[in-house]
Amino acid sequence: MVIADDEPLARERLRSLLAERDDVEVVAEAADGQHALHACAEHRPDLVLLDIAMPGIDGLEAARHLAAFEPRPAVVFCTAYDAHALSAFEAEAIDYLVKPVRAERLDAALERVRTFAAGRERHVGGTETAPGQSRSHLCARLRGSLRLIPIEDVHYLHAEEKYVIVHHARGEDLIEESLKSLEDEFGERFVRIHRNCLVARHEIVELKRDSEGHVQAVLRHGKQPLEVSRRCVAALRETLKHL
């Protein structure tokens, strides 16, 4: 189990409640969503007790990233605010505990987690995001660790087999997400130029034709122009008029 909360006293209370159980082991603690994700990538816990209001990547965004982990850990939110309940369950949390967490409520949540774990092999996880919400980072898994890529640093996304290559300000990384799901989540930031490519709108400098008459998109930070499919040309030209 991983405990993630930016308040040391809250983490200490959860530790003390869990210390009374011999079927639970706390493998790591974190004070924000980013460190929680790193801890989960390293330790592959069955459960994350996750605060919502944390600095940087908050608990809701961390939970949306965790939904793509394999195996996917169960998430139980522990928060001082009950106003987040709907968002928590949209993020597919197993349970939602309001601070100060009571021992009997924690026991009930752990029982739900056991039920989740028993049926996890039959559960098909996803990375869909609740309507109106999008992540501030993409998450690339790297041999037991991960790299968080700020969305504003992404130049374009290129699909290749079951992966998407993220071309960003510091290089390239692979993520295991579909281009369609990324388009649905970040459609206001990216525009499709080909069935296998989404480009950040602010990255497109101009459209030009090559020697064979094919339309290409010239990017602000691209090493070379990217091919634009014929079916995307008209919509892309219309998009550029409003940039």
Backbone as CSV, one residue per row, in Angstrom:
resi,resn,N_x,N_y,N_z,CA_x,CA_y,CA_z,C_x,C_y,C_z
1,MET,0.829,-1.189,0.000,0.000,0.000,0.000,0.871,1.250,0.000
2,VAL,0.398,2.285,-0.686,1.055,3.596,-0.679,0.098,4.602,-0.057
3,ILE,0.607,5.437,0.846,-0.172,6.524,1.442,0.308,7.830,0.837
4,ALA,-0.599,8.622,0.275,-0.230,9.895,-0.332,-1.076,11.010,0.278
5,ASP,-0.421,11.917,0.982,-1.107,13.045,1.608,-0.051,14.103,1.898
6,ASP,-0.380,15.363,1.655,0.616,16.414,1.884,0.704,16.819,3.355
7,GLU,-0.170,16.276,4.212,-0.150,16.591,5.634,0.487,15.434,6.414
8,PRO,1.639,15.663,7.031,2.313,14.591,7.779,1.427,13.979,8.866
9,LEU,0.623,14.788,9.548,-0.232,14.259,10.611,-1.303,13.319,10.046
10,ALA,-1.800,13.643,8.858,-2.797,12.769,8.226,-2.168,11.428,7.861
11,ARG,-0.940,11.458,7.343,-0.255,10.201,7.016,-0.002,9.392,8.285
12,GLU,0.388,10.098,9.368,0.669,9.405,10.624,-0.592,8.733,11.168
13,ARG,-1.749,9.409,11.050,-2.994,8.819,11.539,-3.330,7.553,10.757
14,LEU,-3.178,7.604,9.430,-3.473,6.418,8.623,-2.520,5.279,8.971
15,ARG,-1.244,5.611,9.158,-0.263,4.579,9.538,-0.663,3.907,10.846
16,SER,-1.100,4.717,11.822,-1.451,4.155,13.130,-2.679,3.259,13.031
17,LEU,-3.652,3.643,12.198,-4.835,2.806,12.004,-4.467,1.497,11.310
18,LEU,-3.578,1.588,10.353,-3.182,0.406,9.595,-2.254,-0.510,10.393
19,ALA,-1.547,0.071,11.361,-0.609,-0.725,12.162,-1.328,-1.798,12.965
20,GLU,-2.622,-1.599,13.193,-3.397,-2.576,13.957,-3.803,-3.778,13.111
21,ARG,-3.507,-3.717,11.813,-3.880,-4.812,10.916,-2.630,-5.570,10.493
22,ASP,-2.703,-6.888,10.471,-1.543,-7.682,10.075,-1.611,-8.102,8.609
23,ASP,-2.661,-7.663,7.897,-2.802,-8.038,6.487,-2.499,-6.879,5.547
24,VAL,-1.915,-5.799,6.093,-1.629,-4.607,5.298,-0.182,-4.194,5.526
25,GLU,0.517,-3.879,4.435,1.896,-3.383,4.535,2.010,-2.067,3.773
26,VAL,2.480,-1.027,4.460,2.712,0.270,3.819,4.123,0.257,3.240
27,VAL,4.233,0.330,1.912,5.546,0.227,1.267,6.151,1.593,0.963
28,ALA,5.319,2.659,0.959,5.852,3.983,0.652,4.843,5.044,1.055
29,GLU,5.360,6.256,1.268,4.522,7.426,1.518,4.922,8.528,0.552
30,ALA,3.977,9.424,0.268,4.247,10.522,-0.654,3.471,11.751,-0.203
31,ALA,4.036,12.930,-0.495,3.412,14.186,-0.080,2.724,14.908,-1.230
32,ASP,2.755,14.326,-2.428,2.046,14.930,-3.562,1.806,13.860,-4.617
33,GLY,1.016,14.229,-5.633,0.644,13.259,-6.649,1.812,12.750,-7.466
34,GLN,2.763,13.610,-7.758,3.899,13.186,-8.575,4.699,12.099,-7.862
35,HIS,5.010,12.319,-6.578,5.780,11.319,-5.842,4.950,10.058,-5.602
36,ALA,3.635,10.204,-5.502,2.776,9.025,-5.363,2.862,8.156,-6.615
37,LEU,2.855,8.775,-7.782,2.952,8.012,-9.024,4.305,7.303,-9.132
38,HIS,5.373,7.994,-8.756,6.695,7.365,-8.776,6.735,6.175,-7.815
39,ALA,6.147,6.343,-6.627,6.142,5.251,-5.654,5.358,4.056,-6.179
40,CYS,4.248,4.329,-6.876,3.439,3.231,-7.419,4.153,2.523,-8.569
41,ALA,4.889,3.286,-9.365,5.646,2.667,-10.450,6.751,1.768,-9.905
42,GLU,7.333,2.172,-8.764,8.436,1.404,-8.188,7.950,0.177,-7.412
43,HIS,6.878,0.353,-6.627,6.479,-0.702,-5.690,5.294,-1.533,-6.168
44,ARG,4.545,-1.052,-7.181,3.386,-1.764,-7.723,2.428,-2.206,-6.616
45,PRO,1.907,-1.257,-5.826,1.038,-1.615,-4.703,-0.342,-2.064,-5.174
46,ASP,-1.036,-2.783,-4.298,-2.417,-3.169,-4.573,-3.375,-2.023,-4.288
47,LEU,-2.965,-1.108,-3.405,-3.864,-0.049,-2.936,-3.107,1.248,-2.736
48,VAL,-3.772,2.371,-3.053,-3.242,3.700,-2.773,-4.296,4.461,-1.982
49,LEU,-3.918,4.920,-0.790,-4.760,5.843,-0.022,-4.341,7.242,-0.427
50,LEU,-5.244,7.958,-1.073,-4.858,9.141,-1.832,-5.645,10.372,-1.384
51,ASP,-4.928,11.376,-0.915,-5.551,12.666,-0.628,-5.904,13.337,-1.956
52,ILE,-6.867,14.245,-1.955,-7.247,14.927,-3.202,-6.532,16.261,-3.336
53,ALA,-6.634,17.119,-2.318,-6.047,18.462,-2.408,-4.564,18.410,-2.041
54,MET,-3.728,18.218,-3.053,-2.288,18.196,-2.857,-1.642,19.155,-3.854
55,PRO,-0.451,19.659,-3.560,0.213,20.585,-4.488,0.650,19.875,-5.765
56,GLY,0.729,20.647,-6.844,1.162,20.072,-8.123,0.089,19.164,-8.687
57,ILE,0.437,17.929,-8.969,-0.527,16.940,-9.450,-1.399,16.510,-8.271
58,ASP,-2.688,16.835,-8.327,-3.555,16.507,-7.196,-4.004,15.051,-7.252
59,GLY,-4.795,14.656,-6.262,-5.183,13.260,-6.166,-6.053,12.791,-7.313
60,LEU,-6.947,13.648,-7.811,-7.820,13.247,-8.903,-7.020,12.973,-10.175
61,GLU,-6.070,13.841,-10.473,-5.250,13.607,-11.669,-4.362,12.381,-11.485
62,ALA,-3.800,12.215,-10.294,-2.981,11.026,-10.029,-3.794,9.755,-10.238
63,ALA,-5.058,9.769,-9.807,-5.906,8.591,-9.974,-6.150,8.287,-11.443
64,ARG,-6.281,9.325,-12.267,-6.498,9.083,-13.700,-5.262,8.459,-14.338
65,HIS,-4.081,8.835,-13.862,-2.851,8.184,-14.340,-2.781,6.743,-13.853
66,LEU,-3.149,6.522,-12.608,-3.066,5.170,-12.040,-3.996,4.198,-12.749
67,ALA,-5.065,4.725,-13.358,-5.989,3.849,-14.085,-5.312,3.162,-15.267
68,ALA,-4.193,3.723,-15.741,-3.477,3.135,-16.873,-2.364,2.185,-16.427
69,PHE,-2.109,2.098,-15.124,-1.051,1.217,-14.634,-1.482,-0.245,-14.763
70,GLU,-0.495,-1.102,-14.981,-0.754,-2.535,-15.065,0.243,-3.271,-14.176
71,PRO,-0.191,-3.947,-13.103,-1.584,-4.036,-12.673,-2.072,-2.717,-12.085
72,ARG,-3.338,-2.484,-12.231,-3.930,-1.238,-11.778,-4.197,-1.303,-10.283
73,PRO,-3.659,-0.360,-9.490,-3.935,-0.395,-8.050,-5.338,0.129,-7.741
74,ALA,-5.905,-0.358,-6.664,-7.153,0.215,-6.171,-6.846,1.583,-5.567
75,VAL,-7.782,2.521,-5.708,-7.619,3.868,-5.163,-8.735,4.140,-4.168
76,VAL,-8.344,4.566,-2.972,-9.300,5.040,-1.973,-8.905,6.463,-1.619
77,PHE,-9.812,7.396,-1.830,-9.528,8.789,-1.512,-9.771,9.050,-0.034
78,CYS,-8.876,9.842,0.566,-9.015,10.298,1.950,-8.885,11.816,1.922
79,THR,-9.971,12.518,2.187,-9.944,13.968,2.015,-10.779,14.665,3.073
80,ALA,-10.465,15.911,3.312,-11.213,16.703,4.288,-12.474,17.293,3.686
81,TYR,-12.655,17.157,2.384,-13.763,17.815,1.702,-14.665,16.785,1.044
82,ASP,-15.944,16.741,1.444,-16.862,15.790,0.824,-17.415,16.289,-0.502
83,ALA,-17.063,17.536,-0.890,-17.552,18.092,-2.159,-16.938,17.394,-3.360
84,HIS,-15.856,16.632,-3.150,-15.166,15.974,-4.264,-15.699,14.570,-4.550
85,ALA,-16.739,14.149,-3.861,-17.174,12.756,-3.964,-17.502,12.347,-5.391
86,LEU,-18.257,13.177,-6.114,-18.640,12.807,-7.476,-17.413,12.659,-8.364
87,SER,-16.485,13.616,-8.279,-15.267,13.536,-9.092,-14.447,12.309,-8.720
88,ALA,-14.458,11.947,-7.465,-13.694,10.785,-7.018,-14.211,9.517,-7.671
89,PHE,-15.515,9.354,-7.705,-16.056,8.129,-8.289,-15.997,8.160,-9.809
90,GLU,-16.002,9.362,-10.414,-15.758,9.443,-11.851,-14.341,9.004,-12.174
91,ALA,-13.422,9.200,-11.213,-12.045,8.739,-11.383,-11.911,7.259,-11.013
92,GLU,-13.031,6.592,-10.791,-13.093,5.158,-10.529,-12.414,4.759,-9.223
93,ALA,-12.582,5.608,-8.206,-12.087,5.244,-6.880,-12.942,4.123,-6.298
94,ILE,-12.329,3.289,-5.476,-13.048,2.198,-4.824,-13.894,2.726,-3.671
95,ASP,-13.372,3.741,-2.978,-14.108,4.325,-1.856,-13.623,5.745,-1.620
96,TYR,-14.330,6.428,-0.721,-14.097,7.852,-0.488,-14.264,8.089,1.012
97,LEU,-13.158,8.383,1.693,-13.178,8.565,3.135,-12.970,10.029,3.482
98,VAL,-13.778,10.531,4.424,-13.665,11.923,4.852,-12.858,11.973,6.150
99,LYS,-11.888,12.880,6.190,-11.055,13.043,7.378,-11.848,13.712,8.497
100,PRO,-11.541,13.420,9.750,-10.583,12.393,10.195,-11.142,10.990,9.936
101,VAL,-10.315,10.159,9.344,-10.753,8.818,8.958,-11.001,7.972,10.202
102,ARG,-12.179,7.342,10.263,-12.518,6.468,11.383,-12.103,5.030,11.076
103,ALA,-11.734,4.311,12.102,-11.219,2.951,11.917,-12.245,2.055,11.228
104,GLU,-13.525,2.155,11.626,-14.534,1.277,11.024,-14.770,1.615,9.555
105,ARG,-14.649,2.915,9.211,-14.811,3.292,7.793,-13.641,2.800,6.963
106,LEU,-12.420,2.877,7.538,-11.252,2.367,6.837,-11.365,0.864,6.635
107,ASP,-11.858,0.141,7.645,-12.044,-1.308,7.512,-13.004,-1.630,6.370
108,ALA,-14.084,-0.846,6.257,-15.061,-1.080,5.192,-14.432,-0.829,3.820
109,ALA,-13.596,0.203,3.739,-12.923,0.503,2.472,-11.972,-0.613,2.081
110,LEU,-11.239,-1.142,3.053,-10.309,-2.226,2.768,-11.045,-3.486,2.315
111,GLU,-12.231,-3.697,2.858,-13.036,-4.840,2.417,-13.447,-4.662,0.954
112,ARG,-13.808,-3.440,0.578,-14.141,-3.165,-0.817,-12.934,-3.397,-1.719
113,VAL,-11.765,-3.023,-1.220,-10.544,-3.217,-2.000,-10.288,-4.701,-2.231
114,ARG,-10.525,-5.521,-1.222,-10.337,-6.962,-1.389,-11.276,-7.508,-2.467
115,THR,-12.498,-6.995,-2.488,-13.451,-7.416,-3.517,-12.968,-6.993,-4.898
116,PHE,-12.449,-5.763,-4.978,-11.899,-5.259,-6.244,-10.738,-6.133,-6.705
117,ALA,-9.822,-6.442,-5.777,-8.638,-7.224,-6.142,-9.035,-8.613,-6.627
118,ALA,-10.075,-9.197,-6.000,-10.506,-10.537,-6.396,-11.052,-10.545,-7.816
119,GLY,-11.656,-9.437,-8.225,-12.238,-9.398,-9.560,-11.425,-8.629,-10.570
120,ARG,-10.187,-8.251,-10.193,-9.394,-7.390,-11.067,-9.075,-8.041,-12.405
121,GLU,-8.875,-9.338,-12.422,-8.531,-10.004,-13.674,-9.680,-9.941,-14.670
122,ARG,-10.906,-9.776,-14.142,-12.052,-9.688,-15.039,-12.366,-8.249,-15.409
123,HIS,-11.700,-7.321,-14.741,-11.984,-5.905,-14.962,-11.131,-5.366,-16.086
124,VAL,-11.739,-4.666,-17.003,-10.994,-4.035,-18.103,-10.815,-2.580,-17.751
125,GLY,-9.590,-2.204,-17.417,-9.324,-0.825,-17.029,-9.264,0.084,-18.230
126,GLY,-9.281,1.398,-17.994,-9.228,2.357,-19.087,-8.572,3.632,-18.613
127,THR,-8.362,4.556,-19.521,-7.753,5.828,-19.179,-8.679,6.978,-19.520
128,GLU,-9.993,6.680,-19.595,-10.913,7.740,-19.921,-10.977,8.734,-18.780
129,THR,-11.231,9.966,-19.132,-11.264,11.037,-18.158,-12.673,11.573,-18.043
130,ALA,-13.053,11.977,-16.848,-14.388,12.502,-16.652,-14.627,13.715,-17.538
131,PRO,-15.854,13.914,-18.016,-16.141,15.028,-18.899,-15.721,16.354,-18.292
132,GLY,-15.097,17.190,-19.114,-14.690,18.505,-18.662,-13.362,18.519,-17.937
133,GLN,-12.737,17.372,-17.731,-11.481,17.304,-17.015,-10.402,16.755,-17.936
134,SER,-9.217,17.302,-17.823,-8.093,16.756,-18.572,-6.857,16.863,-17.701
135,ARG,-5.901,16.004,-17.960,-4.683,15.973,-17.167,-3.755,17.133,-17.537
136,SER,-2.886,17.468,-16.617,-1.884,18.495,-16.901,-0.587,17.866,-17.388
137,HIS,-0.461,16.534,-17.258,0.734,15.802,-17.664,0.344,14.511,-18.377
138,LEU,1.258,14.011,-19.200,1.190,12.646,-19.697,2.217,11.835,-18.922
139,CYS,1.963,10.547,-18.815,2.792,9.692,-17.965,3.433,8.597,-18.808
140,ALA,4.768,8.617,-18.915,5.506,7.596,-19.654,6.157,6.643,-18.659
141,ARG,5.908,5.336,-18.833,6.495,4.328,-17.947,7.890,3.974,-18.444
142,LEU,8.862,3.947,-17.506,10.265,3.722,-17.872,10.891,2.694,-16.934
143,ARG,10.790,1.405,-17.287,11.462,0.337,-16.537,11.299,0.486,-15.022
144,GLY,10.084,0.480,-14.540,9.841,0.561,-13.115,9.798,1.969,-12.571
145,SER,10.069,2.957,-13.414,9.935,4.345,-13.007,8.989,5.013,-13.999
146,LEU,8.922,6.328,-13.976,8.070,7.014,-14.925,8.588,8.420,-15.167
147,ARG,8.114,9.006,-16.258,8.416,10.401,-16.568,7.094,11.118,-16.789
148,LEU,6.916,12.232,-16.094,5.725,13.046,-16.257,6.032,14.181,-17.224
149,ILE,5.254,14.265,-18.289,5.504,15.230,-19.360,4.412,16.294,-19.329
150,PRO,4.747,17.538,-19.020,3.726,18.591,-19.015,3.070,18.716,-20.389
151,ILE,1.747,18.806,-20.410,1.025,18.917,-21.675,1.503,20.114,-22.483
152,GLU,1.812,21.225,-21.811,2.236,22.418,-22.553,3.584,22.239,-23.244
153,ASP,4.345,21.189,-22.864,5.643,20.928,-23.498,5.535,20.001,-24.706
154,VAL,4.343,19.452,-24.966,4.183,18.484,-26.052,4.024,19.195,-27.384
155,HIS,4.858,18.805,-28.366,4.787,19.378,-29.706,3.810,18.614,-30.582
156,TYR,3.950,17.290,-30.597,2.974,16.482,-31.327,2.990,15.045,-30.821
157,LEU,1.931,14.311,-31.195,1.731,12.929,-30.766,1.591,12.061,-32.003
158,HIS,2.396,11.008,-32.074,2.407,10.174,-33.273,2.152,8.725,-32.893
159,ALA,1.099,8.127,-33.434,0.753,6.747,-33.128,1.619,5.783,-33.921
160,GLU,2.094,4.741,-33.228,2.916,3.726,-33.876,2.620,2.389,-33.219
161,GLU,1.899,1.514,-33.947,1.418,0.238,-33.420,0.576,0.498,-32.167
162,LYS,0.890,-0.140,-31.030,0.045,0.037,-29.854,0.509,1.188,-28.960
163,TYR,1.548,1.902,-29.381,2.075,3.006,-28.591,1.787,4.338,-29.265
164,VAL,1.944,5.410,-28.477,1.960,6.763,-29.010,3.295,7.381,-28.617
165,ILE,3.989,7.933,-29.599,5.252,8.622,-29.334,4.949,10.081,-29.026
166,VAL,5.370,10.528,-27.855,5.177,11.916,-27.445,6.442,12.691,-27.778
167,HIS,6.343,13.614,-28.703,7.469,14.494,-29.055,7.303,15.777,-28.240
168,HIS,8.255,16.030,-27.374,8.096,17.153,-26.454,9.395,17.940,-26.328
169,ALA,9.377,18.955,-25.478,10.491,19.898,-25.393,11.798,19.250,-24.968
170,ARG,11.741,18.101,-24.276,12.967,17.455,-23.787,13.286,16.162,-24.510
171,GLY,12.561,15.864,-25.588,12.873,14.651,-26.338,11.635,13.881,-26.751
172,GLU,11.715,12.557,-26.671,10.614,11.683,-27.071,10.403,10.607,-26.017
173,ASP,9.136,10.223,-25.825,8.795,9.135,-24.911,7.607,8.365,-25.462
174,LEU,7.511,7.083,-25.077,6.387,6.252,-25.473,5.360,6.198,-24.350
175,ILE,4.085,6.283,-24.718,3.013,6.076,-23.750,2.052,5.038,-24.318
176,GLU,1.426,4.277,-23.441,0.500,3.233,-23.870,-0.932,3.753,-23.795
177,GLU,-1.244,4.705,-24.646,-2.580,5.263,-24.746,-2.940,5.367,-26.215
178,SER,-4.235,5.389,-26.496,-4.647,5.505,-27.890,-4.695,6.964,-28.310
179,LEU,-4.425,7.209,-29.586,-4.480,8.566,-30.107,-5.900,9.124,-29.999
180,LYS,-6.895,8.250,-30.175,-8.295,8.692,-30.094,-8.632,9.187,-28.693
181,SER,-8.195,8.459,-27.662,-8.489,8.893,-26.297,-7.784,10.203,-25.973
182,LEU,-6.578,10.391,-26.497,-5.855,11.643,-26.295,-6.545,12.789,-27.019
183,GLU,-7.058,12.525,-28.205,-7.792,13.547,-28.942,-9.067,13.942,-28.196
184,ASP,-9.757,12.964,-27.646,-10.976,13.252,-26.887,-10.674,14.098,-25.661
185,GLU,-9.555,13.810,-25.005,-9.226,14.511,-23.768,-8.632,15.894,-24.016
186,PHE,-7.798,16.001,-25.039,-7.051,17.246,-25.257,-7.391,17.919,-26.587
187,GLY,-8.614,17.739,-27.054,-9.001,18.252,-28.364,-8.876,19.750,-28.515
188,GLU,-8.944,20.485,-27.418,-8.810,21.940,-27.509,-7.363,22.356,-27.721
189,ARG,-6.436,21.495,-27.376,-5.009,21.836,-27.493,-4.379,21.276,-28.761
190,PHE,-4.860,20.103,-29.218,-4.247,19.437,-30.363,-5.223,19.356,-31.532
191,VAL,-4.675,19.317,-32.733,-5.479,19.171,-33.940,-4.958,17.970,-34.721
192,ARG,-5.859,17.207,-35.303,-5.460,16.029,-36.066,-5.019,16.455,-37.465
193,ILE,-3.840,15.985,-37.888,-3.366,16.262,-39.238,-3.274,14.987,-40.076
194,HIS,-3.421,13.857,-39.409,-3.321,12.555,-40.085,-3.973,11.537,-39.155
195,ARG,-4.359,10.397,-39.684,-4.985,9.386,-38.823,-4.064,8.948,-37.696
196,ASN,-2.746,9.142,-37.852,-1.807,8.718,-36.811,-1.055,9.874,-36.164
197,CYS,-1.575,11.102,-36.267,-0.814,12.232,-35.727,-1.714,13.369,-35.247
198,LEU,-1.448,13.826,-34.017,-2.053,15.037,-33.462,-0.948,16.048,-33.200
199,VAL,-1.198,17.310,-33.537,-0.188,18.360,-33.379,-0.742,19.471,-32.486
200,ALA,0.098,19.972,-31.588,-0.306,21.114,-30.771,-0.606,22.302,-31.693
201,ARG,-1.753,22.918,-31.499,-2.190,23.975,-32.410,-1.168,25.104,-32.512
202,HIS,-0.578,25.482,-31.364,0.371,26.599,-31.378,1.696,26.238,-32.045
203,GLU,1.908,24.941,-32.340,3.153,24.521,-32.973,3.123,24.695,-34.496
204,ILE,1.948,24.804,-35.077,1.853,24.862,-36.541,2.172,26.272,-37.030
205,VAL,3.212,26.376,-37.846,3.639,27.670,-38.395,2.950,27.937,-39.732
206,GLU,2.934,26.925,-40.597,2.307,27.080,-41.909,2.082,25.713,-42.545
207,LEU,1.283,25.713,-43.608,1.114,24.547,-44.454,1.798,24.815,-45.779
208,LYS,2.449,23.807,-46.323,3.108,23.965,-47.619,2.981,22.663,-48.400
209,ARG,3.241,22.718,-49.679,3.224,21.523,-50.519,4.649,21.128,-50.874
210,ASP,4.897,19.821,-50.867,6.218,19.359,-51.272,6.273,19.225,-52.791
211,SER,7.383,18.706,-53.295,7.585,18.627,-54.744,6.580,17.714,-55.434
212,GLU,5.956,16.818,-54.663,4.975,15.904,-55.232,3.537,16.371,-55.012
213,GLY,3.391,17.563,-54.440,2.062,18.129,-54.244,1.379,17.740,-52.951
214,HIS,2.073,17.016,-52.064,1.483,16.631,-50.784,1.565,17.789,-49.788
215,VAL,0.512,17.980,-49.019,0.487,19.053,-48.033,1.257,18.620,-46.787
216,GLN,2.067,19.539,-46.277,2.849,19.278,-45.070,2.652,20.412,-44.072
217,ALA,2.740,20.070,-42.793,2.654,21.066,-41.728,4.060,21.378,-41.226
218,VAL,4.409,22.643,-41.227,5.701,23.096,-40.708,5.498,23.472,-39.248
219,LEU,6.304,22.864,-38.364,6.146,23.092,-36.931,7.192,24.060,-36.399
220,ARG,6.805,24.751,-35.357,7.703,25.718,-34.718,8.965,25.042,-34.191
221,HIS,8.805,23.843,-33.628,9.941,23.130,-33.054,10.205,21.798,-33.751
222,GLY,9.630,21.577,-34.910,9.821,20.315,-35.607,11.103,20.272,-36.408
223,LYS,11.750,19.114,-36.425,12.967,18.971,-37.217,12.655,18.910,-38.702
224,GLN,11.463,18.430,-39.030,11.047,18.337,-40.415,9.530,18.451,-40.492
225,PRO,9.001,18.864,-41.641,7.545,18.988,-41.783,6.871,17.628,-41.630
226,LEU,5.607,17.665,-41.210,4.821,16.449,-41.036,3.757,16.357,-42.122
227,GLU,3.529,15.146,-42.588,2.537,14.933,-43.641,1.120,15.207,-43.129
228,VAL,0.331,15.888,-43.963,-1.076,16.130,-43.660,-1.906,15.295,-44.635
229,SER,-2.811,14.473,-44.106,-3.620,13.653,-44.997,-4.646,14.516,-45.721
230,ARG,-5.064,14.065,-46.890,-5.996,14.840,-47.700,-7.298,15.111,-46.968
231,ARG,-7.768,14.136,-46.199,-9.043,14.320,-45.520,-8.963,15.330,-44.381
232,CYS,-7.738,15.650,-43.921,-7.578,16.595,-42.819,-7.249,18.015,-43.286
233,VAL,-6.938,18.190,-44.561,-6.442,19.479,-45.055,-7.457,20.590,-44.851
234,ALA,-8.698,20.381,-45.279,-9.694,21.448,-45.218,-9.939,21.895,-43.779
235,ALA,-10.143,20.937,-42.879,-10.390,21.279,-41.480,-9.174,21.964,-40.862
236,LEU,-7.970,21.539,-41.257,-6.759,22.137,-40.709,-6.599,23.570,-41.178
237,ARG,-6.888,23.818,-42.448,-6.815,25.200,-42.953,-7.801,26.100,-42.203
238,GLU,-8.981,25.582,-41.909,-9.983,26.348,-41.187,-9.496,26.625,-39.760
239,THR,-8.864,25.630,-39.147,-8.336,25.806,-37.801,-7.279,26.895,-37.769
240,LEU,-6.406,26.913,-38.790,-5.312,27.886,-38.808,-5.811,29.307,-38.937
241,LYS,-6.985,29.489,-39.513,-7.538,30.849,-39.646,-7.845,31.471,-38.287
242,HIS,-8.053,30.613,-37.300,-8.475,31.105,-35.982,-7.361,31.043,-34.953
243,LEU,-6.161,30.710,-35.377,-5.027,30.660,-34.435,-4.428,32.056,-34.257
